[in-house]
PDB file of C-alpha atoms and ligand atoms in Angstrom:
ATOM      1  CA  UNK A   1       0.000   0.000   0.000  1.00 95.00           C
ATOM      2  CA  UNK A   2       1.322   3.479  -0.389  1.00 97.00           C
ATOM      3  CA  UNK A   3       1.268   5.738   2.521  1.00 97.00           C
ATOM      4  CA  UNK A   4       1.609   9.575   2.530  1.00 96.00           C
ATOM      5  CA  UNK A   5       0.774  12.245   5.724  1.00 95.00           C
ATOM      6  CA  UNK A   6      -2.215  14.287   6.487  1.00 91.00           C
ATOM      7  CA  UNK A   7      -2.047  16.875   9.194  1.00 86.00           C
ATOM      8  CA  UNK A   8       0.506  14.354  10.937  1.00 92.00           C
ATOM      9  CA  UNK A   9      -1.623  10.787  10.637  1.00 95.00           C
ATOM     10  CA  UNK A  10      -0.671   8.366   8.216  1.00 97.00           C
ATOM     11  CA  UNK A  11      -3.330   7.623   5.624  1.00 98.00           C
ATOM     12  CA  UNK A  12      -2.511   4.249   3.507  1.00 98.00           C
ATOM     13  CA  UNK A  13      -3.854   3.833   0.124  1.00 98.00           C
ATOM     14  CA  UNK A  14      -4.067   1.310  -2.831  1.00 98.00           C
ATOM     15  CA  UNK A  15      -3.109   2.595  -6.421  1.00 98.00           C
ATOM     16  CA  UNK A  16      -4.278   0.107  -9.339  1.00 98.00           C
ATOM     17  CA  UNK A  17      -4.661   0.295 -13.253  1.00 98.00           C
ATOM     18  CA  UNK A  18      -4.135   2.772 -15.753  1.00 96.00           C
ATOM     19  CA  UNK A  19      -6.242   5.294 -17.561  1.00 97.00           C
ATOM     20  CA  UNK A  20      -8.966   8.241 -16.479  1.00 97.00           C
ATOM     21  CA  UNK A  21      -8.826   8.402 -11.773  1.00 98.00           C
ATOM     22  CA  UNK A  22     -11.244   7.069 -10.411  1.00 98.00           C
ATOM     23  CA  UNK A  23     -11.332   7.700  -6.070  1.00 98.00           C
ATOM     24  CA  UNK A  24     -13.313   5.239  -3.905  1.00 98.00           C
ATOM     25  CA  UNK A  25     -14.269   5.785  -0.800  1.00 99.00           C
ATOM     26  CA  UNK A  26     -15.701   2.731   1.678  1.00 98.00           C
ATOM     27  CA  UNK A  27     -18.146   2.932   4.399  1.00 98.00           C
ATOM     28  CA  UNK A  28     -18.308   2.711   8.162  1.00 98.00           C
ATOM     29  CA  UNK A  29     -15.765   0.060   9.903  1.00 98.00           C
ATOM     30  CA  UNK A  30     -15.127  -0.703   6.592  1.00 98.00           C
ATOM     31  CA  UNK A  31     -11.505  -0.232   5.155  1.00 98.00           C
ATOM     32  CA  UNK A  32     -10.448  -0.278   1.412  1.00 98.00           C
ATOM     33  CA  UNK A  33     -10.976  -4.310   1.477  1.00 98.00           C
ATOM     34  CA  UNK A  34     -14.447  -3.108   0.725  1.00 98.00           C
ATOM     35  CA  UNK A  35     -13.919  -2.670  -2.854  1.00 98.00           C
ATOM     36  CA  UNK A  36     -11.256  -5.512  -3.818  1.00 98.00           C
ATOM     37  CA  UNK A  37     -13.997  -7.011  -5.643  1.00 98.00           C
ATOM     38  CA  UNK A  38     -15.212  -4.252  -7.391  1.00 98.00           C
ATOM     39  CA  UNK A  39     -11.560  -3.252  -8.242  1.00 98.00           C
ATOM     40  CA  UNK A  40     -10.639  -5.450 -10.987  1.00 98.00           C
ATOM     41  CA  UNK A  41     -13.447  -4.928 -12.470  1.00 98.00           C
ATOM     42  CA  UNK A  42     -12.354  -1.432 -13.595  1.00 98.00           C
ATOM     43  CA  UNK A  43      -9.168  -1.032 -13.542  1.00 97.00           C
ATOM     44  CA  UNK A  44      -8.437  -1.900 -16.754  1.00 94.00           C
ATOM     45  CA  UNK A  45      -9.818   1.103 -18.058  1.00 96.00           C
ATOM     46  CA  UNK A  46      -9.392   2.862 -14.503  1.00 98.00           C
ATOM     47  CA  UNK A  47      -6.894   4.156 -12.512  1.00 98.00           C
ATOM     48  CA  UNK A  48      -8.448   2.793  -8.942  1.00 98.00           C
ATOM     49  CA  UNK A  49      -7.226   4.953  -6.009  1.00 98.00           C
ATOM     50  CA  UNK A  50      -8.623   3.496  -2.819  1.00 98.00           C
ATOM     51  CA  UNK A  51      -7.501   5.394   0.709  1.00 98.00           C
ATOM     52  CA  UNK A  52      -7.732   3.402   4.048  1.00 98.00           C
ATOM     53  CA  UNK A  53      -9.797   6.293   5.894  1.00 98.00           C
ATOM     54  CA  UNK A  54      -8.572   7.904   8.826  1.00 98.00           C
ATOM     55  CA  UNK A  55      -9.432   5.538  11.833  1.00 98.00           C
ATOM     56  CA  UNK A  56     -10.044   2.579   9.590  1.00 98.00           C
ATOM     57  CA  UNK A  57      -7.472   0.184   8.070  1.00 98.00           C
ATOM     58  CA  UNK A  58      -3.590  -0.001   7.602  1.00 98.00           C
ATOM     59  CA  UNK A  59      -4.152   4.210   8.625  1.00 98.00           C
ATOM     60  CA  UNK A  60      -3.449   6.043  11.598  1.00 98.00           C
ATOM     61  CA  UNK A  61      -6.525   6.270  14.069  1.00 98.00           C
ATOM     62  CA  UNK A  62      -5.821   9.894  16.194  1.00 97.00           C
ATOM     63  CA  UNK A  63      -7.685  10.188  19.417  1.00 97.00           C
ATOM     64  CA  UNK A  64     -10.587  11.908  19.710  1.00 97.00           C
ATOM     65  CA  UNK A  65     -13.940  12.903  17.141  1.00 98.00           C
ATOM     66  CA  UNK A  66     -12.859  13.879  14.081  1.00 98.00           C
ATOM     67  CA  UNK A  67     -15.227  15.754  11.409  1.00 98.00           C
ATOM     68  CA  UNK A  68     -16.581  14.933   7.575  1.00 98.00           C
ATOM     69  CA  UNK A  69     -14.509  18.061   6.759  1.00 98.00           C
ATOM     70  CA  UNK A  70     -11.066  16.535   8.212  1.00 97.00           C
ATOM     71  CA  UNK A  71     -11.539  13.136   6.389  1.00 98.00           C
ATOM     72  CA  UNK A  72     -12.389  15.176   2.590  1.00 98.00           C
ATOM     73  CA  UNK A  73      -9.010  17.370   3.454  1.00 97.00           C
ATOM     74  CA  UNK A  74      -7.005  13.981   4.018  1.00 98.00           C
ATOM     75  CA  UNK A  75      -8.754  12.957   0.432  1.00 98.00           C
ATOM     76  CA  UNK A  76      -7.526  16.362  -0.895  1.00 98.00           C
ATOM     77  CA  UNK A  77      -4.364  15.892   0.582  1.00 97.00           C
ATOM     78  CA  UNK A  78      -4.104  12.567  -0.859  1.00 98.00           C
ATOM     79  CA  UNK A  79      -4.642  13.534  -4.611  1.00 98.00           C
ATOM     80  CA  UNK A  80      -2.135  16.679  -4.219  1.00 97.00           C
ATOM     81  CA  UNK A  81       0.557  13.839  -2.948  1.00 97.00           C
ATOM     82  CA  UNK A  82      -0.432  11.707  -6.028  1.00 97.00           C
ATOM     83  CA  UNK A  83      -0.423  14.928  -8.340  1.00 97.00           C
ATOM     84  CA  UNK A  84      -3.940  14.287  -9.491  1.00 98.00           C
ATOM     85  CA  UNK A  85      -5.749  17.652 -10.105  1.00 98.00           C
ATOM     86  CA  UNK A  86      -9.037  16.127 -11.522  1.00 98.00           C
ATOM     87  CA  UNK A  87     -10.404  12.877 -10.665  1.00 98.00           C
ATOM     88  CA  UNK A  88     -14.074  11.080 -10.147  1.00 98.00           C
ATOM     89  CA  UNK A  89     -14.780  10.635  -6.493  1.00 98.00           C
ATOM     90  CA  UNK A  90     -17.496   7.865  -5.220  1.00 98.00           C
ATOM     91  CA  UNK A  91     -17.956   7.101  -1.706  1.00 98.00           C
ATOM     92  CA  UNK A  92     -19.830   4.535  -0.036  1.00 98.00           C
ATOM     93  CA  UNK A  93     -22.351   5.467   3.131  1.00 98.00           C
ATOM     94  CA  UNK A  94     -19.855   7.892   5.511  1.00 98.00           C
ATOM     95  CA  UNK A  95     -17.677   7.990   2.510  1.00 98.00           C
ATOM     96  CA  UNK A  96     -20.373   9.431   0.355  1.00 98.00           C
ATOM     97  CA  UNK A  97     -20.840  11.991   3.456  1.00 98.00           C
ATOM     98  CA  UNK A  98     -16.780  12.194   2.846  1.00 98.00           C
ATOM     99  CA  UNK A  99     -17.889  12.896  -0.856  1.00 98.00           C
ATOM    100  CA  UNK A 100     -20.633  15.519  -0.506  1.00 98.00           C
ATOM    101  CA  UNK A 101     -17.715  17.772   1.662  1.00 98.00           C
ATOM    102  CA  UNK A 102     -15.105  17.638  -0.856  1.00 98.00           C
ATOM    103  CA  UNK A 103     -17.821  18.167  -3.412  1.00 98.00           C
ATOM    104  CA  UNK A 104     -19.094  21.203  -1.629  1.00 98.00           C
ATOM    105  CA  UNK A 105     -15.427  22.474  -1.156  1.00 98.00           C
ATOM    106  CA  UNK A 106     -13.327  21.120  -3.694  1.00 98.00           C
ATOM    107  CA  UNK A 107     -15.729  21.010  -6.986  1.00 98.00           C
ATOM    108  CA  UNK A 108     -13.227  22.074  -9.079  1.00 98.00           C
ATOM    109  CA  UNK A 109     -10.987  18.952  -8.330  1.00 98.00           C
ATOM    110  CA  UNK A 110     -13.852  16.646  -9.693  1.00 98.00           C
ATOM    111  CA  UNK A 111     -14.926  15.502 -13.167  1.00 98.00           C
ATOM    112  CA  UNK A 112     -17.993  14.024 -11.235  1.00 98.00           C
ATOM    113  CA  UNK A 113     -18.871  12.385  -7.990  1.00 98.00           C
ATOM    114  CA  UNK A 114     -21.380   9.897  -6.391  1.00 98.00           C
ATOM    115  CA  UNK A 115     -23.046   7.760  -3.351  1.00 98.00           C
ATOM    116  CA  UNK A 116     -23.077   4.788  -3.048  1.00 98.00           C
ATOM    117  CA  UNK A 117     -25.805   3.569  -0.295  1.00 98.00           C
ATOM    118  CA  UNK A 118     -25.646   7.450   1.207  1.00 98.00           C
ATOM    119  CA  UNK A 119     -27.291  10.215   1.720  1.00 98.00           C
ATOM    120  CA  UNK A 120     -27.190  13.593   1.552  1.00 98.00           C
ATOM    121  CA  UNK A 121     -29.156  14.217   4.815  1.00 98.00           C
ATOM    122  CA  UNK A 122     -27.534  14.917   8.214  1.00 98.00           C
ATOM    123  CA  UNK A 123     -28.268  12.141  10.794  1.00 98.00           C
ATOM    124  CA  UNK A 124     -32.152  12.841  13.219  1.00 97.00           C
ATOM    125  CA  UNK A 125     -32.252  13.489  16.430  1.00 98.00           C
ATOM    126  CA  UNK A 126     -32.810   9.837  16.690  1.00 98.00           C
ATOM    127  CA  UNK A 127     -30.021   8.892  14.851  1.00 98.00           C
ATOM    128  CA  UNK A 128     -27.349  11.402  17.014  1.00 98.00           C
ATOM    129  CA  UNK A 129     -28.413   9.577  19.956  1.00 98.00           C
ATOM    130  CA  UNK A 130     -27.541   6.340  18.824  1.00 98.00           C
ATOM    131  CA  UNK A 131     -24.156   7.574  17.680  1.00 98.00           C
ATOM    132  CA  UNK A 132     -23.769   8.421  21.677  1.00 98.00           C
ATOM    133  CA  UNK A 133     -24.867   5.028  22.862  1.00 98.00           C
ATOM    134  CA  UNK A 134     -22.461   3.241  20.037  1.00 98.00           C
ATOM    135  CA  UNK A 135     -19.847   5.315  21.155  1.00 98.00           C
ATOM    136  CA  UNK A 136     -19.784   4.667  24.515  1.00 98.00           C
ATOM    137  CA  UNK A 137     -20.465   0.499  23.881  1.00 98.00           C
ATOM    138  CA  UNK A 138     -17.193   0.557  21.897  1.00 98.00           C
ATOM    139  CA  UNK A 139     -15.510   2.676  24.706  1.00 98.00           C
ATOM    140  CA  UNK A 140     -16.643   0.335  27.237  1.00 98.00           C
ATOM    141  CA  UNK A 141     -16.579  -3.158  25.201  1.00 98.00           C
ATOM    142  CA  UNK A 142     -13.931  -2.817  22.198  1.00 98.00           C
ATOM    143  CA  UNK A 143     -15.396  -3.229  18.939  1.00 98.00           C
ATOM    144  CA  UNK A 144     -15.846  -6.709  18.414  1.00 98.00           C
ATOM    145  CA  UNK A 145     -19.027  -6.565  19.638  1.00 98.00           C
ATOM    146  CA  UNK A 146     -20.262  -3.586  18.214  1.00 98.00           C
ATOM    147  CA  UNK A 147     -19.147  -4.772  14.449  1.00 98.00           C
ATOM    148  CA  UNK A 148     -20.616  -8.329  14.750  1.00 98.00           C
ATOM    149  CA  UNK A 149     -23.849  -6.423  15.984  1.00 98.00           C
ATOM    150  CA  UNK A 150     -23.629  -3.820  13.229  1.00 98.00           C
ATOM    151  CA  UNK A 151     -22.479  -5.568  10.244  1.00 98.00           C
ATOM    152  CA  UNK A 152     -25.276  -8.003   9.272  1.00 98.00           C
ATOM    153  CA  UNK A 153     -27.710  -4.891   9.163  1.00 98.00           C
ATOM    154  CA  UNK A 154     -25.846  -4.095   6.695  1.00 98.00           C
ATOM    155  CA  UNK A 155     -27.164  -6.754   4.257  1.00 98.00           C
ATOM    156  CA  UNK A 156     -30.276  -7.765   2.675  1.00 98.00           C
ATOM    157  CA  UNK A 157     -31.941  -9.662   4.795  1.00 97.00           C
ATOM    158  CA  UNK A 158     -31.886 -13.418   2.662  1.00 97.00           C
ATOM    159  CA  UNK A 159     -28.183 -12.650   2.130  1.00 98.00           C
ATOM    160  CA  UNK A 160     -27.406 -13.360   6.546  1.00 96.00           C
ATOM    161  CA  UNK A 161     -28.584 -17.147   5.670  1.00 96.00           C
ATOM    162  CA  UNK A 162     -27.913 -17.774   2.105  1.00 98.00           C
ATOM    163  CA  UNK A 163     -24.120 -15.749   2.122  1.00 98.00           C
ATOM    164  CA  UNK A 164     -22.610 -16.471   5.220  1.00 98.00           C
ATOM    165  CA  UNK A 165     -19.331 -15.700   3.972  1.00 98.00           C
ATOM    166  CA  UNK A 166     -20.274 -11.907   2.642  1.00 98.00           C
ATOM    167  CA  UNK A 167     -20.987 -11.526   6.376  1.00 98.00           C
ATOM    168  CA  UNK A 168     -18.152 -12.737   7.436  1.00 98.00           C
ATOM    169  CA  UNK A 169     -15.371 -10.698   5.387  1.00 98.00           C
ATOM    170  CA  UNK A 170     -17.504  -7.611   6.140  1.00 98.00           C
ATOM    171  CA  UNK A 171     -16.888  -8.736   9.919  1.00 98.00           C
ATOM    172  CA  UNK A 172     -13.529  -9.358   9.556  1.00 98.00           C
ATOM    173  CA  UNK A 173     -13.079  -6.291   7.915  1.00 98.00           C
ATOM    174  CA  UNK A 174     -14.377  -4.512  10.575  1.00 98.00           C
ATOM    175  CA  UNK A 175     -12.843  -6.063  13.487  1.00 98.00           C
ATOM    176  CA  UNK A 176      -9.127  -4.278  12.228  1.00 98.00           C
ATOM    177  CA  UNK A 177     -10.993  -1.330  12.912  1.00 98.00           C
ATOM    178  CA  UNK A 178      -8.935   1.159  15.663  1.00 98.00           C
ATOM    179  CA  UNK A 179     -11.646   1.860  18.673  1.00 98.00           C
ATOM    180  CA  UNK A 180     -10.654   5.109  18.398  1.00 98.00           C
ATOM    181  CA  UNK A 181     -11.155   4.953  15.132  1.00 98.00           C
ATOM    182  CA  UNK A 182     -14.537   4.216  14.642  1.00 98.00           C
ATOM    183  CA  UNK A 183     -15.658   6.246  17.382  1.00 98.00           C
ATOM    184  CA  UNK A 184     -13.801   9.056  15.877  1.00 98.00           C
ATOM    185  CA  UNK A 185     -15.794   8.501  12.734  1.00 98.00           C
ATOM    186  CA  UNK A 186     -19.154   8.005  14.245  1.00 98.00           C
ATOM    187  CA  UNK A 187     -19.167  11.374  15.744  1.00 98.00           C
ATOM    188  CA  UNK A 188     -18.102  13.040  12.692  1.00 98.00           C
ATOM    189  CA  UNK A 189     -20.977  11.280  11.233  1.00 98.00           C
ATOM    190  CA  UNK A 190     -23.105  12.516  14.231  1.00 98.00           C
ATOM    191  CA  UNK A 191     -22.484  16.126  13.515  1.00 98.00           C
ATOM    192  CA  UNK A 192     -22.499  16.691   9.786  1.00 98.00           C
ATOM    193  CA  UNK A 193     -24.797  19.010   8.330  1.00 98.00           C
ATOM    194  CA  UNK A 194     -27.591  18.590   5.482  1.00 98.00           C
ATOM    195  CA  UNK A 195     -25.787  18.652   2.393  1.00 98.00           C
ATOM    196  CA  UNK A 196     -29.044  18.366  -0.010  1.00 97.00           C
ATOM    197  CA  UNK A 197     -28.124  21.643  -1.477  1.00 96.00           C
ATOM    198  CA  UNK A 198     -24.260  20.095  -2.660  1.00 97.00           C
ATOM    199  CA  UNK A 199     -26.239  17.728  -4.967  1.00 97.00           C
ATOM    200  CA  UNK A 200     -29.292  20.159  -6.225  1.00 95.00           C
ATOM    201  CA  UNK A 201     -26.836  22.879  -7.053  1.00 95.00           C
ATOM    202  CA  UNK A 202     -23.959  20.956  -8.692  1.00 96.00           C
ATOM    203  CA  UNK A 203     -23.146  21.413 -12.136  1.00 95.00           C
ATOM    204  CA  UNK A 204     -21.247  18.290 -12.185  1.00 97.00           C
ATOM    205  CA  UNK A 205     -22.776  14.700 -13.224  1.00 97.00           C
ATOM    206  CA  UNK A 206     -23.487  12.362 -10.307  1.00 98.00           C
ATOM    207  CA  UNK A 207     -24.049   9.176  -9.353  1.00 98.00           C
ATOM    208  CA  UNK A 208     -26.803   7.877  -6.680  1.00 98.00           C
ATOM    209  CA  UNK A 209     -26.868   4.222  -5.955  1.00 98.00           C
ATOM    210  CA  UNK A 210     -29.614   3.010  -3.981  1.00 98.00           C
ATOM    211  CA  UNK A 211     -29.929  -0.841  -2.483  1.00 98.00           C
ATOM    212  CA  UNK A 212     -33.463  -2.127  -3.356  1.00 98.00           C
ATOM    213  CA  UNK A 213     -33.115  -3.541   0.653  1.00 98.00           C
ATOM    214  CA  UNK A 214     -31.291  -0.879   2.036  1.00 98.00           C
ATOM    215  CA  UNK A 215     -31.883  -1.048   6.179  1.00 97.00           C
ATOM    216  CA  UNK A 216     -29.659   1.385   6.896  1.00 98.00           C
ATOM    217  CA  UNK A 217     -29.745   4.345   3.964  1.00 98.00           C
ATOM    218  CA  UNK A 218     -33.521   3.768   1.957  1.00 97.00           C
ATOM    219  CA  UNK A 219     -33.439   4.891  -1.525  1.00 98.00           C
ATOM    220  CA  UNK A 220     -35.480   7.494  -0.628  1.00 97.00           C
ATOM    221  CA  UNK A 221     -33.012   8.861   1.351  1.00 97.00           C
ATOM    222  CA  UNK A 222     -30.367   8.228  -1.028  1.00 98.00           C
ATOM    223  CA  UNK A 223     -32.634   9.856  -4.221  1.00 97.00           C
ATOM    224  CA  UNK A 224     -32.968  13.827  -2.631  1.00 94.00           C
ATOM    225  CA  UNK A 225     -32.576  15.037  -5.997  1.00 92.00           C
ATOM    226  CA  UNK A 226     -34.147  14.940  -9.427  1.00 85.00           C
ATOM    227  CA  UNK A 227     -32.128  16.971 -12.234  1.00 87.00           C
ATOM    228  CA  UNK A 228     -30.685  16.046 -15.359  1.00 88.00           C
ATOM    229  CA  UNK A 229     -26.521  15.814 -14.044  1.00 91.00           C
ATOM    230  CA  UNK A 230     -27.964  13.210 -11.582  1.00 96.00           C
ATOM    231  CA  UNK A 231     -28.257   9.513 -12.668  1.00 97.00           C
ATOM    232  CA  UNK A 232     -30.299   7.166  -9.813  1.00 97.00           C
ATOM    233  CA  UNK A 233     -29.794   3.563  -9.921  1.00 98.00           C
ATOM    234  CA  UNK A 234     -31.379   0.877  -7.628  1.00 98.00           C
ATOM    235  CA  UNK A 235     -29.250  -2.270  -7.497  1.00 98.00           C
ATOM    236  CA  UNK A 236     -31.945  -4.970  -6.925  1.00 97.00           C
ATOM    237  CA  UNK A 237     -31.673  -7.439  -4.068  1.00 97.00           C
ATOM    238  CA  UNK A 238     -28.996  -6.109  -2.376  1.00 98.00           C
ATOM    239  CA  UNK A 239     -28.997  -3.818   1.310  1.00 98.00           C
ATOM    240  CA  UNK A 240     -26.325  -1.478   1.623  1.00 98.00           C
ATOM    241  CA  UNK A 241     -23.327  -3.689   0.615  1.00 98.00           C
ATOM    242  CA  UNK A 242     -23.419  -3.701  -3.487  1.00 98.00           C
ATOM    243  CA  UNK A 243     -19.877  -4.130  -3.452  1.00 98.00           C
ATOM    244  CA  UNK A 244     -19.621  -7.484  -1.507  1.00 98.00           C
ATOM    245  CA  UNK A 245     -23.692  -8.149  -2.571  1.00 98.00           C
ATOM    246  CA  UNK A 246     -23.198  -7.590  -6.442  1.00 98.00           C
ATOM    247  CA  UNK A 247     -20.057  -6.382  -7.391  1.00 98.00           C
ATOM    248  CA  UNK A 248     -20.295  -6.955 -10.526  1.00 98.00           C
ATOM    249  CA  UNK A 249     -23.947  -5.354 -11.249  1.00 98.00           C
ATOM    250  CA  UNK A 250     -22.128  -2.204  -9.062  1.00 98.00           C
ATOM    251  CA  UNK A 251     -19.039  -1.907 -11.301  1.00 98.00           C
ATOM    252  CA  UNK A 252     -21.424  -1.983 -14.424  1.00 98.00           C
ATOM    253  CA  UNK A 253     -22.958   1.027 -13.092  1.00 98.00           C
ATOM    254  CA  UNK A 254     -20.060   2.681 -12.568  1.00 98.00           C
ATOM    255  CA  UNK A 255     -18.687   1.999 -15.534  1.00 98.00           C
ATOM    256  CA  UNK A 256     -21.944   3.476 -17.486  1.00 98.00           C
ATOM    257  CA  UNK A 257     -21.973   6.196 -15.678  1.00 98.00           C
ATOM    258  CA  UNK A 258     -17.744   6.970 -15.938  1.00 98.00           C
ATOM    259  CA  UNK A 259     -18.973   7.137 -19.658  1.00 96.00           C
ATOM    260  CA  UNK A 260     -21.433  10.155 -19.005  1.00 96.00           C
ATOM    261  CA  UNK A 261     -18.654  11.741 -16.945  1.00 96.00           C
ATOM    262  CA  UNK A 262     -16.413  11.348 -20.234  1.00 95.00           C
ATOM    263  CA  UNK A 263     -18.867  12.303 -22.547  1.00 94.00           C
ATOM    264  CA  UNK A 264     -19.685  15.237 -20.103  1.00 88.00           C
TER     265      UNK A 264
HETATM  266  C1  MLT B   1     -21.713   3.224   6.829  1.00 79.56           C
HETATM  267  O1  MLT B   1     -21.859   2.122   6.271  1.00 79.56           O
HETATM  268  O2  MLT B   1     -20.793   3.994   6.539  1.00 79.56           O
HETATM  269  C2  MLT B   1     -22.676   3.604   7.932  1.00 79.56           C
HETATM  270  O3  MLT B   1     -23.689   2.665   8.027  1.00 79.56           O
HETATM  271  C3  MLT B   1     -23.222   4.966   7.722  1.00 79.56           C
HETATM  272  C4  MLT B   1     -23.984   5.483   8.893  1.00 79.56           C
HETATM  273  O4  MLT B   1     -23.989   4.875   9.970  1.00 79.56           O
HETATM  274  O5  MLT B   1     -24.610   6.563   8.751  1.00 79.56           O
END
């Protein structure tokens, strides 16, 4: 993996195939592991940048909450090290929250950007509160619980009996995940702000992918918008894991929609 430093923290990334940059961004207690499937898939025609977040992964996991803000400047930070001045960014779930900031800041840096099982809205009241009570679980237990209680939400619901093993990667996955680290994360999550208006006012084409059994991010929460830049695709069958659930149905839409972004 390569490595390079933001504001002092060691962010590792992975840097394969050739041709237009494509940036992907995973979720949650996820790491880039989440899209080694999804990879190969494009980077023949792709050059596949995939960063280890701060907190998650082979990178550094600083004490303390960290913000949606701080994670998009370690992305800018990232392409400025790799000498990239345009490039497509996607992010899955908090990396599509990672997305919308740089998008909101950093437009002219992108050729076009998307979600992936995200949203543009900022958590409820509902939703801050559970951040609090994960929080303190993972101060108090570590976060093997916490990740084999979170991660099979995270799939349709047939997929926990009939793909075992998507469940367990995801967990295992997880697991590497700093405590700090994810509880950095989760209050950044916590306190980001609507960013409705980054998608309805962008001149840029984007991407909104939506699983048909989404638990965690609904496609209605994903689909905020409804203008011509923006193409909305459902992935059917799938919750909020495309890229372990149907990798390949989830690289064909990128793929489509990297032609748009050329064509653009
Ligand atoms: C993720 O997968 O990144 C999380 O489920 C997002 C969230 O908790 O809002």
């Amino acid at each position: 993996m390569g490595k390079i430093i933001c504001d002092g923290n060691t962010i590792c990334y992975k840097d394969q195939g050739q041709g237009e940059p494509l940036v992907l961004l995973h979720g949650f207690c996820g790491s880039s592991e989440y899209w080694d499937q999804v990879v190969p898939l494009l980077s023949e025609r792709y050059r596949c940048i995939v960063p280890d977040l701060r907190g998650h992964g082979f990178s550094d996991a600083p004490m303390g909450a960290y913000t949606i803000e701080q994670m998009a400047d370690d992305v800018v930070q990232l392409l400025d090290a790799l000498e990239l001045t345009k490039v497509t960014l996607l992010g899955h779930s908090l990396g599509g929250y990672i997305t919308l900031s740089f998008a909101q800041r950093y437009a002219s840096r992108l050729n076009g950007f998307g979600l992936i099982h995200s949203t543009a809205f900022p958590d409820s009241e509902e939703a801050k509160e559970k951040r609090l009570l994960a929080v303190r679980g993972i101060q108090s237990n570590g976060i093997t619980p916490f990740v084999d209680k979170m991660i099979p939400s995270l799939f349709a619901p047939d997929h926990i009996n009939t793909h075992p093993e998507w469940i367990h990667l995801a967990k295992e996955i997880g697991y590497k995940t700093p405590p700090q680290g994810a509880t950095g994360a989760a209050m950044a999550m916590r306190e980001r702000p609507d960013r409705r208006e980054v998608l309805s006012a962008t001149v840029l084409p984007v991407l909104l992918v939506a699983g048909e059994k989404d638990g965690i991010i609904s496609p209605e929460k994903t689909f905020t918008v409804d203008q011509p830049k923006v193409t909305q695709v459902t992935i059917t069958d799938v919750g909020h894991m495309s890229m372990l659930e149907a990798p390949d149905q989830l690289a064909e839409t990128i793929v489509t929609f990297l032609d748009k972004v050329k064509a653009n």
